[in-house]
Amino acid sequence: MGNAAEAKRTISEGTAAGGARTVRLGKVYGSGDMAVRALDDVTVEFPAGRFTAIMGPSGAGKSTLMHCVAGLEDASSGKVYVGDQELGALSDRRLTRLRRERIGFVFQAFNLIPTLTARDNILLPLTLAGTSPDREWLNTVVRVLKLGDRLSHRPSEMSGGQQQRVALARALVTRPQIVFADEPTGNLDSRTGAEVLALLRNAVDDLGQTVAMVTHDPVAAGHADAVVFLADGRIVDLMDAPTADRVLDRMRGLGDHS
Ligand SMILES: Nc1ncnc2c1ncn2[C@@H]1O[C@H](COP(=O)(O)OP(=O)(O)OP(=O)(O)O)[C@@H](O)[C@H]1O
Ligand SMILES: [Mg+2]
């Protein structure tokens, strides 16, 4: 690498505060004959204050990428930065704290605590951190996600879409620096889905929130500022200022009919 490129890279490493990025990230599950290479040499940026969508066929490595960048799984190779902090350099304790204070995560499988009500599930990150909620923000999140009449219900008493909205509320309640959302609209009717996308869009535009979202839906991806296309654990394409039509065209080109 030449000096200019090296300097540029150093500058960008120093100015990544707020966003997240990976450098040659690799993730292998298992070992020997059973080894699965879920991510292969992935260098990608989720810039601060931007809304990035991640797309690609089932098994492409989308969830794995989000889990690694959010510090929920270790990288097998390469590096992950949240802001200017390299995750691999952190002790378990500091990593836990960074996750709790700076990252919101909506899991593909919701991961709600079955014994807690919706309200207590939403407030869990604050309870764990020993802080109290910003009432106004909590009310906004609950209102936009239409959870007002569900707050005393347990997950088993809610539909999939309702559980998804609780999971999203939980990720947003701390106003984290970065929200990672794994198919947050996958289980929602189109109207609620559109509202969730608008909420994420507003969080980016009005609060400077950084959002990375996995989706299979070109319309959902059309709300993002950029789309990262993954296939077989590799980045195969990038698109700025996506529209649903352009995303659909690109997906056809990449042979993703999911
Ligand atoms: N814990 C694990 N142990 C072993 N293999 C895993 C594990 N998690 C994921 N994989 C494998 O890694 C690859 C990528 O999986 P990943 O869940 O990241 O895909 P995805 O793009 O999120 O797919 P989907 O759209 O179906 O959610 C797949 O081959 C998957 O089987
Ligand atoms: Mg997935």
PDB file of C-alpha atoms in Angstrom, residues 19-235:
ATOM      1  CA  GLY A  19     -20.346   4.644  12.947  1.00  0.00           C
ATOM      2  CA  ALA A  20     -19.001   1.124  12.705  1.00  0.00           C
ATOM      3  CA  ARG A  21     -16.881  -0.725  10.220  1.00  0.00           C
ATOM      4  CA  THR A  22     -15.037  -3.924   9.516  1.00  0.00           C
ATOM      5  CA  VAL A  23     -11.642  -4.537   7.988  1.00  0.00           C
ATOM      6  CA  ARG A  24     -11.176  -7.886   6.248  1.00  0.00           C
ATOM      7  CA  LEU A  25     -13.609  -9.513   8.677  1.00  0.00           C
ATOM      8  CA  GLY A  26     -13.781 -13.299   8.553  1.00  0.00           C
ATOM      9  CA  LYS A  27     -16.007 -15.631  10.543  1.00  0.00           C
ATOM     10  CA  VAL A  28     -15.737 -19.408  10.542  1.00  0.00           C
ATOM     11  CA  TYR A  29     -18.143 -21.588  12.513  1.00  0.00           C
ATOM     12  CA  GLY A  30     -16.906 -25.006  13.601  1.00  0.00           C
ATOM     13  CA  SER A  31     -13.619 -26.562  12.514  1.00  0.00           C
ATOM     14  CA  GLY A  32     -12.117 -29.202  10.233  1.00  0.00           C
ATOM     15  CA  ASP A  33     -14.588 -30.880   7.884  1.00  0.00           C
ATOM     16  CA  MET A  34     -17.467 -29.175   9.674  1.00  0.00           C
ATOM     17  CA  ALA A  35     -16.115 -25.650   9.196  1.00  0.00           C
ATOM     18  CA  VAL A  36     -18.520 -23.127   7.667  1.00  0.00           C
ATOM     19  CA  ARG A  37     -17.035 -19.864   6.402  1.00  0.00           C
ATOM     20  CA  ALA A  38     -19.921 -17.488   7.090  1.00  0.00           C
ATOM     21  CA  LEU A  39     -17.945 -14.279   6.352  1.00  0.00           C
ATOM     22  CA  ASP A  40     -14.957 -14.016   4.052  1.00  0.00           C
ATOM     23  CA  ASP A  41     -12.805 -10.890   3.901  1.00  0.00           C
ATOM     24  CA  VAL A  42     -15.617  -8.399   4.503  1.00  0.00           C
ATOM     25  CA  THR A  43     -14.567  -4.745   4.576  1.00  0.00           C
ATOM     26  CA  VAL A  44     -17.602  -2.531   4.997  1.00  0.00           C
ATOM     27  CA  GLU A  45     -18.593   0.699   6.683  1.00  0.00           C
ATOM     28  CA  PHE A  46     -21.788   1.708   8.443  1.00  0.00           C
ATOM     29  CA  PRO A  47     -21.157   5.451   8.452  1.00  0.00           C
ATOM     30  CA  ALA A  48     -22.242   7.587  11.388  1.00  0.00           C
ATOM     31  CA  GLY A  49     -25.649   9.169  10.991  1.00  0.00           C
ATOM     32  CA  ARG A  50     -26.540   7.007   8.010  1.00  0.00           C
ATOM     33  CA  PHE A  51     -29.072   4.253   7.393  1.00  0.00           C
ATOM     34  CA  THR A  52     -27.505   1.204   5.719  1.00  0.00           C
ATOM     35  CA  ALA A  53     -29.439  -1.833   4.501  1.00  0.00           C
ATOM     36  CA  ILE A  54     -27.866  -5.280   4.191  1.00  0.00           C
ATOM     37  CA  MET A  55     -29.342  -7.639   1.624  1.00  0.00           C
ATOM     38  CA  GLY A  56     -28.557 -11.032   0.183  1.00  0.00           C
ATOM     39  CA  PRO A  57     -29.838 -14.597  -0.085  1.00  0.00           C
ATOM     40  CA  SER A  58     -30.556 -16.782   2.941  1.00  0.00           C
ATOM     41  CA  GLY A  59     -27.269 -18.033   4.406  1.00  0.00           C
ATOM     42  CA  ALA A  60     -25.275 -15.151   2.858  1.00  0.00           C
ATOM     43  CA  GLY A  61     -23.948 -14.139   6.286  1.00  0.00           C
ATOM     44  CA  LYS A  62     -26.143 -11.093   6.994  1.00  0.00           C
ATOM     45  CA  SER A  63     -26.994 -12.008  10.604  1.00  0.00           C
ATOM     46  CA  THR A  64     -23.417 -13.130  11.235  1.00  0.00           C
ATOM     47  CA  LEU A  65     -22.133  -9.750  10.018  1.00  0.00           C
ATOM     48  CA  MET A  66     -24.495  -7.878  12.330  1.00  0.00           C
ATOM     49  CA  HIS A  67     -23.621 -10.110  15.304  1.00  0.00           C
ATOM     50  CA  CYS A  68     -19.880  -9.581  14.751  1.00  0.00           C
ATOM     51  CA  VAL A  69     -20.154  -5.803  14.316  1.00  0.00           C
ATOM     52  CA  ALA A  70     -22.378  -5.548  17.406  1.00  0.00           C
ATOM     53  CA  GLY A  71     -19.824  -7.505  19.454  1.00  0.00           C
ATOM     54  CA  LEU A  72     -22.180 -10.425  20.043  1.00  0.00           C
ATOM     55  CA  GLU A  73     -19.812 -12.830  18.322  1.00  0.00           C
ATOM     56  CA  ASP A  74     -16.025 -12.814  18.000  1.00  0.00           C
ATOM     57  CA  ALA A  75     -14.406 -12.342  14.614  1.00  0.00           C
ATOM     58  CA  SER A  76     -12.295 -15.275  13.393  1.00  0.00           C
ATOM     59  CA  SER A  77     -10.046 -12.872  11.500  1.00  0.00           C
ATOM     60  CA  GLY A  78      -9.900  -9.198  10.647  1.00  0.00           C
ATOM     61  CA  LYS A  79     -11.128  -6.300  12.725  1.00  0.00           C
ATOM     62  CA  VAL A  80     -14.338  -4.629  13.821  1.00  0.00           C
ATOM     63  CA  TYR A  81     -14.523  -0.991  14.904  1.00  0.00           C
ATOM     64  CA  VAL A  82     -17.408   0.693  16.699  1.00  0.00           C
ATOM     65  CA  GLY A  83     -16.541   4.369  16.514  1.00  0.00           C
ATOM     66  CA  ASP A  84     -12.771   4.320  16.811  1.00  0.00           C
ATOM     67  CA  GLN A  85     -12.800   1.414  19.263  1.00  0.00           C
ATOM     68  CA  GLU A  86     -11.549  -1.920  17.960  1.00  0.00           C
ATOM     69  CA  LEU A  87     -13.726  -4.603  19.559  1.00  0.00           C
ATOM     70  CA  GLY A  88     -11.024  -7.297  19.570  1.00  0.00           C
ATOM     71  CA  ALA A  89      -8.896  -5.095  21.841  1.00  0.00           C
ATOM     72  CA  LEU A  90     -11.545  -4.923  24.579  1.00  0.00           C
ATOM     73  CA  SER A  91     -11.801  -7.077  27.680  1.00  0.00           C
ATOM     74  CA  ASP A  92     -15.096  -8.966  28.074  1.00  0.00           C
ATOM     75  CA  ARG A  93     -16.198  -6.441  30.666  1.00  0.00           C
ATOM     76  CA  ARG A  94     -15.533  -3.413  28.507  1.00  0.00           C
ATOM     77  CA  LEU A  95     -17.133  -5.103  25.510  1.00  0.00           C
ATOM     78  CA  THR A  96     -20.266  -5.788  27.566  1.00  0.00           C
ATOM     79  CA  ARG A  97     -20.359  -2.159  28.623  1.00  0.00           C
ATOM     80  CA  LEU A  98     -19.892  -0.866  25.079  1.00  0.00           C
ATOM     81  CA  ARG A  99     -22.704  -3.155  23.876  1.00  0.00           C
ATOM     82  CA  ARG A 100     -24.994  -2.004  26.653  1.00  0.00           C
ATOM     83  CA  GLU A 101     -24.306   1.709  26.316  1.00  0.00           C
ATOM     84  CA  ARG A 102     -23.790   2.226  22.622  1.00  0.00           C
ATOM     85  CA  ILE A 103     -25.563  -0.522  20.699  1.00  0.00           C
ATOM     86  CA  GLY A 104     -29.202  -1.439  20.189  1.00  0.00           C
ATOM     87  CA  PHE A 105     -29.971  -4.797  18.618  1.00  0.00           C
ATOM     88  CA  VAL A 106     -33.169  -6.199  17.136  1.00  0.00           C
ATOM     89  CA  PHE A 107     -32.667  -9.948  16.711  1.00  0.00           C
ATOM     90  CA  GLN A 108     -34.152 -11.941  13.881  1.00  0.00           C
ATOM     91  CA  ALA A 109     -35.747 -14.142  16.574  1.00  0.00           C
ATOM     92  CA  PHE A 110     -36.708 -11.201  18.864  1.00  0.00           C
ATOM     93  CA  ASN A 111     -35.062 -12.753  21.991  1.00  0.00           C
ATOM     94  CA  LEU A 112     -37.631 -11.362  24.403  1.00  0.00           C
ATOM     95  CA  ILE A 113     -37.604 -12.620  27.998  1.00  0.00           C
ATOM     96  CA  PRO A 114     -40.750 -14.809  28.256  1.00  0.00           C
ATOM     97  CA  THR A 115     -41.428 -14.115  31.937  1.00  0.00           C
ATOM     98  CA  LEU A 116     -41.314 -10.322  31.570  1.00  0.00           C
ATOM     99  CA  THR A 117     -44.108  -8.048  30.371  1.00  0.00           C
ATOM    100  CA  ALA A 118     -43.647  -5.966  27.243  1.00  0.00           C
ATOM    101  CA  ARG A 119     -42.899  -2.909  29.402  1.00  0.00           C
ATOM    102  CA  ASP A 120     -40.201  -4.727  31.386  1.00  0.00           C
ATOM    103  CA  ASN A 121     -38.723  -6.203  28.209  1.00  0.00           C
ATOM    104  CA  ILE A 122     -38.504  -2.721  26.677  1.00  0.00           C
ATOM    105  CA  LEU A 123     -36.923  -1.287  29.817  1.00  0.00           C
ATOM    106  CA  LEU A 124     -34.512  -4.205  30.309  1.00  0.00           C
ATOM    107  CA  PRO A 125     -31.401  -2.493  28.881  1.00  0.00           C
ATOM    108  CA  LEU A 126     -31.972   0.442  31.227  1.00  0.00           C
ATOM    109  CA  THR A 127     -32.652  -1.839  34.189  1.00  0.00           C
ATOM    110  CA  LEU A 128     -29.389  -3.690  33.492  1.00  0.00           C
ATOM    111  CA  ALA A 129     -27.520  -0.404  33.242  1.00  0.00           C
ATOM    112  CA  GLY A 130     -29.190   0.929  36.398  1.00  0.00           C
ATOM    113  CA  THR A 131     -30.540   4.027  34.653  1.00  0.00           C
ATOM    114  CA  SER A 132     -34.058   5.378  34.283  1.00  0.00           C
ATOM    115  CA  PRO A 133     -35.838   5.993  30.993  1.00  0.00           C
ATOM    116  CA  ASP A 134     -36.297   9.318  29.243  1.00  0.00           C
ATOM    117  CA  ARG A 135     -40.107   9.368  29.686  1.00  0.00           C
ATOM    118  CA  GLU A 136     -40.801  11.480  26.632  1.00  0.00           C
ATOM    119  CA  TRP A 137     -38.718   9.279  24.354  1.00  0.00           C
ATOM    120  CA  LEU A 138     -40.201   6.104  25.870  1.00  0.00           C
ATOM    121  CA  ASN A 139     -43.708   7.465  25.212  1.00  0.00           C
ATOM    122  CA  THR A 140     -42.769   8.352  21.632  1.00  0.00           C
ATOM    123  CA  VAL A 141     -41.362   4.888  20.945  1.00  0.00           C
ATOM    124  CA  VAL A 142     -44.384   3.185  22.530  1.00  0.00           C
ATOM    125  CA  ARG A 143     -46.796   5.393  20.591  1.00  0.00           C
ATOM    126  CA  VAL A 144     -45.116   5.012  17.203  1.00  0.00           C
ATOM    127  CA  LEU A 145     -44.822   1.259  17.670  1.00  0.00           C
ATOM    128  CA  LYS A 146     -48.444   1.079  18.851  1.00  0.00           C
ATOM    129  CA  LEU A 147     -47.599  -0.787  22.034  1.00  0.00           C
ATOM    130  CA  GLY A 148     -49.624   1.317  24.465  1.00  0.00           C
ATOM    131  CA  ASP A 149     -52.235  -1.368  25.068  1.00  0.00           C
ATOM    132  CA  ARG A 150     -49.739  -4.231  25.156  1.00  0.00           C
ATOM    133  CA  LEU A 151     -47.351  -3.086  27.844  1.00  0.00           C
ATOM    134  CA  SER A 152     -48.573  -5.505  30.510  1.00  0.00           C
ATOM    135  CA  HIS A 153     -48.624  -8.526  28.172  1.00  0.00           C
ATOM    136  CA  ARG A 154     -45.992 -11.240  28.138  1.00  0.00           C
ATOM    137  CA  PRO A 155     -44.429 -12.354  24.830  1.00  0.00           C
ATOM    138  CA  SER A 156     -46.549 -15.556  24.719  1.00  0.00           C
ATOM    139  CA  GLU A 157     -49.651 -13.326  24.807  1.00  0.00           C
ATOM    140  CA  MET A 158     -48.568 -11.310  21.764  1.00  0.00           C
ATOM    141  CA  SER A 159     -48.508 -11.904  17.999  1.00  0.00           C
ATOM    142  CA  GLY A 160     -45.218 -12.163  16.125  1.00  0.00           C
ATOM    143  CA  GLY A 161     -45.603  -8.619  14.859  1.00  0.00           C
ATOM    144  CA  GLN A 162     -46.277  -7.293  18.344  1.00  0.00           C
ATOM    145  CA  GLN A 163     -43.229  -9.127  19.730  1.00  0.00           C
ATOM    146  CA  GLN A 164     -41.174  -7.615  16.917  1.00  0.00           C
ATOM    147  CA  ARG A 165     -42.319  -4.137  17.861  1.00  0.00           C
ATOM    148  CA  VAL A 166     -41.402  -4.780  21.513  1.00  0.00           C
ATOM    149  CA  ALA A 167     -37.947  -5.935  20.375  1.00  0.00           C
ATOM    150  CA  LEU A 168     -37.560  -2.765  18.324  1.00  0.00           C
ATOM    151  CA  ALA A 169     -38.701  -0.584  21.224  1.00  0.00           C
ATOM    152  CA  ARG A 170     -36.125  -2.309  23.454  1.00  0.00           C
ATOM    153  CA  ALA A 171     -33.376  -1.523  20.920  1.00  0.00           C
ATOM    154  CA  LEU A 172     -34.386   2.139  20.653  1.00  0.00           C
ATOM    155  CA  VAL A 173     -35.187   2.945  24.282  1.00  0.00           C
ATOM    156  CA  THR A 174     -31.599   3.700  25.283  1.00  0.00           C
ATOM    157  CA  ARG A 175     -31.092   5.939  22.210  1.00  0.00           C
ATOM    158  CA  PRO A 176     -28.012   3.909  21.326  1.00  0.00           C
ATOM    159  CA  GLN A 177     -25.308   5.250  19.064  1.00  0.00           C
ATOM    160  CA  ILE A 178     -25.959   2.430  16.600  1.00  0.00           C
ATOM    161  CA  VAL A 179     -29.028   0.295  16.029  1.00  0.00           C
ATOM    162  CA  PHE A 180     -28.626  -3.066  14.329  1.00  0.00           C
ATOM    163  CA  ALA A 181     -31.928  -4.523  13.195  1.00  0.00           C
ATOM    164  CA  ASP A 182     -32.208  -8.010  11.698  1.00  0.00           C
ATOM    165  CA  GLU A 183     -35.336  -7.998   9.504  1.00  0.00           C
ATOM    166  CA  PRO A 184     -37.283  -5.649  11.787  1.00  0.00           C
ATOM    167  CA  THR A 185     -40.214  -5.476   9.384  1.00  0.00           C
ATOM    168  CA  GLY A 186     -40.272  -9.136   8.331  1.00  0.00           C
ATOM    169  CA  ASN A 187     -43.282 -10.014  10.486  1.00  0.00           C
ATOM    170  CA  LEU A 188     -45.249  -6.793  10.267  1.00  0.00           C
ATOM    171  CA  ASP A 189     -48.237  -5.866   8.154  1.00  0.00           C
ATOM    172  CA  SER A 190     -47.245  -3.375   5.477  1.00  0.00           C
ATOM    173  CA  ARG A 191     -48.642  -0.340   7.281  1.00  0.00           C
ATOM    174  CA  THR A 192     -46.840  -1.043  10.582  1.00  0.00           C
ATOM    175  CA  GLY A 193     -43.750  -1.989   8.585  1.00  0.00           C
ATOM    176  CA  ALA A 194     -43.821   1.385   6.847  1.00  0.00           C
ATOM    177  CA  GLU A 195     -44.150   3.127  10.230  1.00  0.00           C
ATOM    178  CA  VAL A 196     -41.207   1.215  11.657  1.00  0.00           C
ATOM    179  CA  LEU A 197     -39.114   2.205   8.633  1.00  0.00           C
ATOM    180  CA  ALA A 198     -40.189   5.821   9.061  1.00  0.00           C
ATOM    181  CA  LEU A 199     -39.220   5.632  12.742  1.00  0.00           C
ATOM    182  CA  LEU A 200     -35.750   4.339  11.826  1.00  0.00           C
ATOM    183  CA  ARG A 201     -35.454   6.973   9.073  1.00  0.00           C
ATOM    184  CA  ASN A 202     -36.450   9.731  11.520  1.00  0.00           C
ATOM    185  CA  ALA A 203     -34.006   8.445  14.137  1.00  0.00           C
ATOM    186  CA  VAL A 204     -31.257   8.873  11.514  1.00  0.00           C
ATOM    187  CA  ASP A 205     -32.433  12.248  10.189  1.00  0.00           C
ATOM    188  CA  ASP A 206     -33.500  13.870  13.451  1.00  0.00           C
ATOM    189  CA  LEU A 207     -31.317  12.222  16.095  1.00  0.00           C
ATOM    190  CA  GLY A 208     -28.201  11.464  14.071  1.00  0.00           C
ATOM    191  CA  GLN A 209     -28.747   7.769  14.825  1.00  0.00           C
ATOM    192  CA  THR A 210     -26.688   5.230  12.883  1.00  0.00           C
ATOM    193  CA  VAL A 211     -28.783   2.290  11.652  1.00  0.00           C
ATOM    194  CA  ALA A 212     -27.835  -0.974   9.959  1.00  0.00           C
ATOM    195  CA  MET A 213     -30.767  -3.137   8.905  1.00  0.00           C
ATOM    196  CA  VAL A 214     -30.997  -6.558   7.309  1.00  0.00           C
ATOM    197  CA  THR A 215     -33.958  -6.898   4.982  1.00  0.00           C
ATOM    198  CA  HIS A 216     -35.213  -9.048   2.126  1.00  0.00           C
ATOM    199  CA  ASP A 217     -37.646  -6.343   1.061  1.00  0.00           C
ATOM    200  CA  PRO A 218     -36.582  -3.920  -1.724  1.00  0.00           C
ATOM    201  CA  VAL A 219     -39.155  -1.393  -0.519  1.00  0.00           C
ATOM    202  CA  ALA A 220     -37.638  -1.464   2.980  1.00  0.00           C
ATOM    203  CA  ALA A 221     -34.130  -1.131   1.505  1.00  0.00           C
ATOM    204  CA  GLY A 222     -35.395   1.881  -0.461  1.00  0.00           C
ATOM    205  CA  HIS A 223     -35.668   3.784   2.864  1.00  0.00           C
ATOM    206  CA  ALA A 224     -31.923   3.404   3.460  1.00  0.00           C
ATOM    207  CA  ASP A 225     -29.084   5.699   2.358  1.00  0.00           C
ATOM    208  CA  ALA A 226     -27.070   2.793   1.010  1.00  0.00           C
ATOM    209  CA  VAL A 227     -27.378  -0.949   0.439  1.00  0.00           C
ATOM    210  CA  VAL A 228     -24.672  -3.557   0.989  1.00  0.00           C
ATOM    211  CA  PHE A 229     -25.250  -6.779  -0.958  1.00  0.00           C
ATOM    212  CA  LEU A 230     -23.796  -9.973   0.519  1.00  0.00           C
ATOM    213  CA  ALA A 231     -23.561 -13.421  -1.080  1.00  0.00           C
ATOM    214  CA  ASP A 232     -21.663 -16.448   0.218  1.00  0.00           C
ATOM    215  CA  GLY A 233     -20.095 -14.401   2.983  1.00  0.00           C
ATOM    216  CA  ARG A 234     -18.686 -11.728   0.671  1.00  0.00           C
ATOM    217  CA  ILE A 235     -19.669  -8.210  -0.323  1.00  0.00           C
TER     218      ILE A 235
END
